[in-house]
Amino acid sequence: MMRGRARRLAVATTLTAAAVVVVAAGLGACTNTDAADQQVIDRLLTLDVLSVPPGAAELSRTSAKGGGNAAIRNSSTATVVYASPRTPAEVGQDVHAKFDAQWRFIDNRGGPIGGWQGSGALASDPGTVANVVARAVASGDKAPAGSRSVVTVTVSATRPG
């Protein structure tokens, strides 16, 4: 009788230890995924398209890790919002003038009324995409006096496979 209990105890202990190893490996994978997503965010935040131009005032800067797992990679994003003394149309012209060689921006139809919207892919990494929306300042915006547009730039990319 004791031998049967000892054997069941040994099997239960072995199964518990195996479960702990599987859980630890899974958590380790999560940590590696999290670290890889953070590297994507760090890279996105250095891109020139997220720089606030001279004369503009940064209103916010955020980022979000994509998450997922080894098989499913959700894109991570970085966003900057700034108020500009330029009109939305002038912002669009500036985006094309500054970034077309690197980003291949195209104008999007369906932007905000009186505004401008464009999107593009980074020429050196087509998996990195940006969307820029410039709209007129609204009464609820916390834009400084003299601002003529609020610009939102969102850039996203997935971590390498």
GROMACS .gro file of C-alpha atoms in nm:
model
  161
    1MET     CA    1   0.000   0.000   0.000
    2MET     CA    2   0.277   0.246   0.088
    3ARG     CA    3   0.453   0.169  -0.237
    4GLY     CA    4   0.143   0.267  -0.435
    5ARG     CA    5   0.112   0.595  -0.245
    6ALA     CA    6   0.482   0.666  -0.284
    7ARG     CA    7   0.456   0.600  -0.656
    8ARG     CA    8   0.148   0.827  -0.692
    9LEU     CA    9   0.327   1.095  -0.491
   10ALA     CA   10   0.634   1.068  -0.715
   11VAL     CA   11   0.418   1.089  -1.030
   12ALA     CA   12   0.225   1.386  -0.890
   13THR     CA   13   0.551   1.560  -0.795
   14THR     CA   14   0.694   1.498  -1.142
   15LEU     CA   15   0.380   1.632  -1.312
   16THR     CA   16   0.380   1.939  -1.086
   17ALA     CA   17   0.746   2.005  -1.164
   18ALA     CA   18   0.677   1.967  -1.536
   19ALA     CA   19   0.386   2.210  -1.512
   20VAL     CA   20   0.609   2.461  -1.333
   21VAL     CA   21   0.868   2.432  -1.612
   22VAL     CA   22   0.600   2.485  -1.880
   23VAL     CA   23   0.458   2.790  -1.697
   24ALA     CA   24   0.806   2.934  -1.642
   25ALA     CA   25   0.892   2.884  -2.010
   26GLY     CA   26   0.566   3.052  -2.107
   27LEU     CA   27   0.637   3.348  -1.880
   28GLY     CA   28   0.988   3.367  -2.019
   29ALA     CA   29   0.846   3.383  -2.371
   30CYS     CA   30   0.610   3.660  -2.259
   31THR     CA   31   0.903   3.854  -2.119
   32ASN     CA   32   1.101   3.807  -2.443
   33THR     CA   33   0.797   3.917  -2.645
   34ASP     CA   34   0.755   4.218  -2.418
   35ALA     CA   35   1.122   4.309  -2.455
   36ALA     CA   36   1.103   4.272  -2.834
   37ASP     CA   37   0.793   4.495  -2.843
   38GLN     CA   38   0.975   4.754  -2.630
   39GLN     CA   39   1.262   4.753  -2.880
   40VAL     CA   40   1.012   4.827  -3.157
   41ILE     CA   41   0.869   5.117  -2.952
   42ASP     CA   42   1.219   5.251  -2.882
   43ARG     CA   43   1.299   5.240  -3.256
   44LEU     CA   44   0.970   5.407  -3.352
   45LEU     CA   45   1.024   5.693  -3.107
   46THR     CA   46   1.352   5.785  -3.281
   47LEU     CA   47   1.197   5.819  -3.627
   48ASP     CA   48   1.213   6.168  -3.774
   49VAL     CA   49   0.846   6.168  -3.871
   50LEU     CA   50   0.762   6.177  -3.497
   51SER     CA   51   0.970   6.489  -3.440
   52VAL     CA   52   0.777   6.806  -3.360
   53PRO     CA   53   0.870   7.079  -3.610
   54PRO     CA   54   1.009   7.414  -3.497
   55GLY     CA   55   0.735   7.655  -3.392
   56ALA     CA   56   0.492   7.374  -3.303
   57ALA     CA   57   0.393   7.275  -2.950
   58GLU     CA   58   0.379   6.909  -2.847
   59LEU     CA   59   0.046   6.823  -2.686
   60SER     CA   60   0.101   6.452  -2.616
   61ARG     CA   61   0.324   6.156  -2.691
   62THR     CA   62   0.211   5.796  -2.633
   63SER     CA   63   0.311   5.445  -2.726
   64ALA     CA   64   0.154   5.101  -2.703
   65LYS     CA   65   0.318   4.760  -2.726
   66GLY     CA   66   0.163   4.522  -2.973
   67GLY     CA   67   0.184   4.204  -2.771
   68GLY     CA   68   0.084   3.869  -2.904
   69ASN     CA   69   0.314   3.567  -2.901
   70ALA     CA   70   0.574   3.399  -3.118
   71ALA     CA   71   0.315   3.312  -3.383
   72ILE     CA   72   0.091   3.619  -3.367
   73ARG     CA   73   0.267   3.955  -3.370
   74ASN     CA   74   0.046   4.259  -3.317
   75SER     CA   75   0.188   4.592  -3.423
   76SER     CA   76   0.329   4.837  -3.169
   77THR     CA   77   0.252   5.207  -3.214
   78ALA     CA   78   0.391   5.544  -3.120
   79THR     CA   79   0.185   5.862  -3.152
   80VAL     CA   80   0.266   6.230  -3.120
   81VAL     CA   81   0.008   6.509  -3.124
   82TYR     CA   82   0.118   6.868  -3.171
   83ALA     CA   83  -0.031   7.208  -3.242
   84SER     CA   84   0.112   7.391  -3.541
   85PRO     CA   85   0.097   7.752  -3.654
   86ARG     CA   86   0.062   7.620  -4.011
   87THR     CA   87  -0.270   7.536  -4.179
   88PRO     CA   88  -0.358   7.168  -4.235
   89ALA     CA   89  -0.281   7.205  -4.608
   90GLU     CA   90   0.061   7.356  -4.528
   91VAL     CA   91   0.128   7.067  -4.287
   92GLY     CA   92   0.055   6.825  -4.572
   93GLN     CA   93   0.296   7.009  -4.803
   94ASP     CA   94   0.562   7.001  -4.531
   95VAL     CA   95   0.515   6.627  -4.475
   96HIS     CA   96   0.565   6.560  -4.845
   97ALA     CA   97   0.862   6.795  -4.865
   98LYS     CA   98   1.036   6.653  -4.558
   99PHE     CA   99   0.954   6.283  -4.569
  100ASP     CA  100   0.867   6.164  -4.919
  101ALA     CA  101   1.221   6.048  -4.993
  102GLN     CA  102   1.213   5.827  -4.682
  103TRP     CA  103   0.844   5.753  -4.632
  104ARG     CA  104   0.660   5.749  -4.967
  105PHE     CA  105   0.360   5.941  -4.833
  106ILE     CA  106   0.038   5.958  -5.032
  107ASP     CA  107  -0.260   6.185  -4.967
  108ASN     CA  108  -0.564   6.005  -4.832
  109ARG     CA  109  -0.909   6.101  -4.944
  110GLY     CA  110  -1.155   6.120  -4.660
  111GLY     CA  111  -0.944   6.325  -4.421
  112PRO     CA  112  -1.113   6.567  -4.185
  113ILE     CA  113  -1.314   6.851  -4.343
  114GLY     CA  114  -1.075   7.138  -4.405
  115GLY     CA  115  -0.788   6.915  -4.302
  116TRP     CA  116  -0.531   6.689  -4.458
  117GLN     CA  117  -0.448   6.321  -4.414
  118GLY     CA  118  -0.168   6.116  -4.558
  119SER     CA  119  -0.008   5.780  -4.498
  120GLY     CA  120   0.312   5.616  -4.602
  121ALA     CA  121   0.552   5.329  -4.557
  122LEU     CA  122   0.913   5.372  -4.459
  123ALA     CA  123   1.120   5.312  -4.773
  124SER     CA  124   1.389   5.116  -4.586
  125ASP     CA  125   1.131   4.909  -4.393
  126PRO     CA  126   0.791   4.875  -4.566
  127GLY     CA  127   0.657   4.708  -4.249
  128THR     CA  128   0.681   5.043  -4.069
  129VAL     CA  129   0.388   5.265  -4.161
  130ALA     CA  130   0.283   5.614  -4.062
  131ASN     CA  131  -0.043   5.802  -4.072
  132VAL     CA  132  -0.059   6.181  -4.041
  133VAL     CA  133  -0.380   6.376  -3.984
  134ALA     CA  134  -0.385   6.756  -3.972
  135ARG     CA  135  -0.710   6.929  -3.881
  136ALA     CA  136  -0.821   7.276  -3.784
  137VAL     CA  137  -0.797   7.364  -3.417
  138ALA     CA  138  -1.122   7.297  -3.231
  139SER     CA  139  -1.249   7.486  -2.927
  140GLY     CA  140  -1.177   7.190  -2.695
  141ASP     CA  141  -0.811   7.158  -2.799
  142LYS     CA  142  -0.543   7.267  -2.556
  143ALA     CA  143  -0.349   7.432  -2.836
  144PRO     CA  144  -0.154   7.749  -2.764
  145ALA     CA  145  -0.266   8.081  -2.908
  146GLY     CA  146  -0.172   8.121  -3.274
  147SER     CA  147  -0.212   7.750  -3.356
  148ARG     CA  148  -0.392   7.685  -3.683
  149SER     CA  149  -0.390   7.306  -3.684
  150VAL     CA  150  -0.360   7.003  -3.460
  151VAL     CA  151  -0.147   6.728  -3.611
  152THR     CA  152  -0.156   6.361  -3.508
  153VAL     CA  153   0.124   6.136  -3.630
  154THR     CA  154   0.093   5.763  -3.562
  155VAL     CA  155   0.365   5.518  -3.660
  156SER     CA  156   0.336   5.141  -3.625
  157ALA     CA  157   0.549   4.834  -3.684
  158THR     CA  158   0.558   4.470  -3.582
  159ARG     CA  159   0.855   4.304  -3.418
  160PRO     CA  160   1.069   4.083  -3.642
  161GLY     CA  161   0.960   3.719  -3.667
   0.00000   0.00000   0.00000
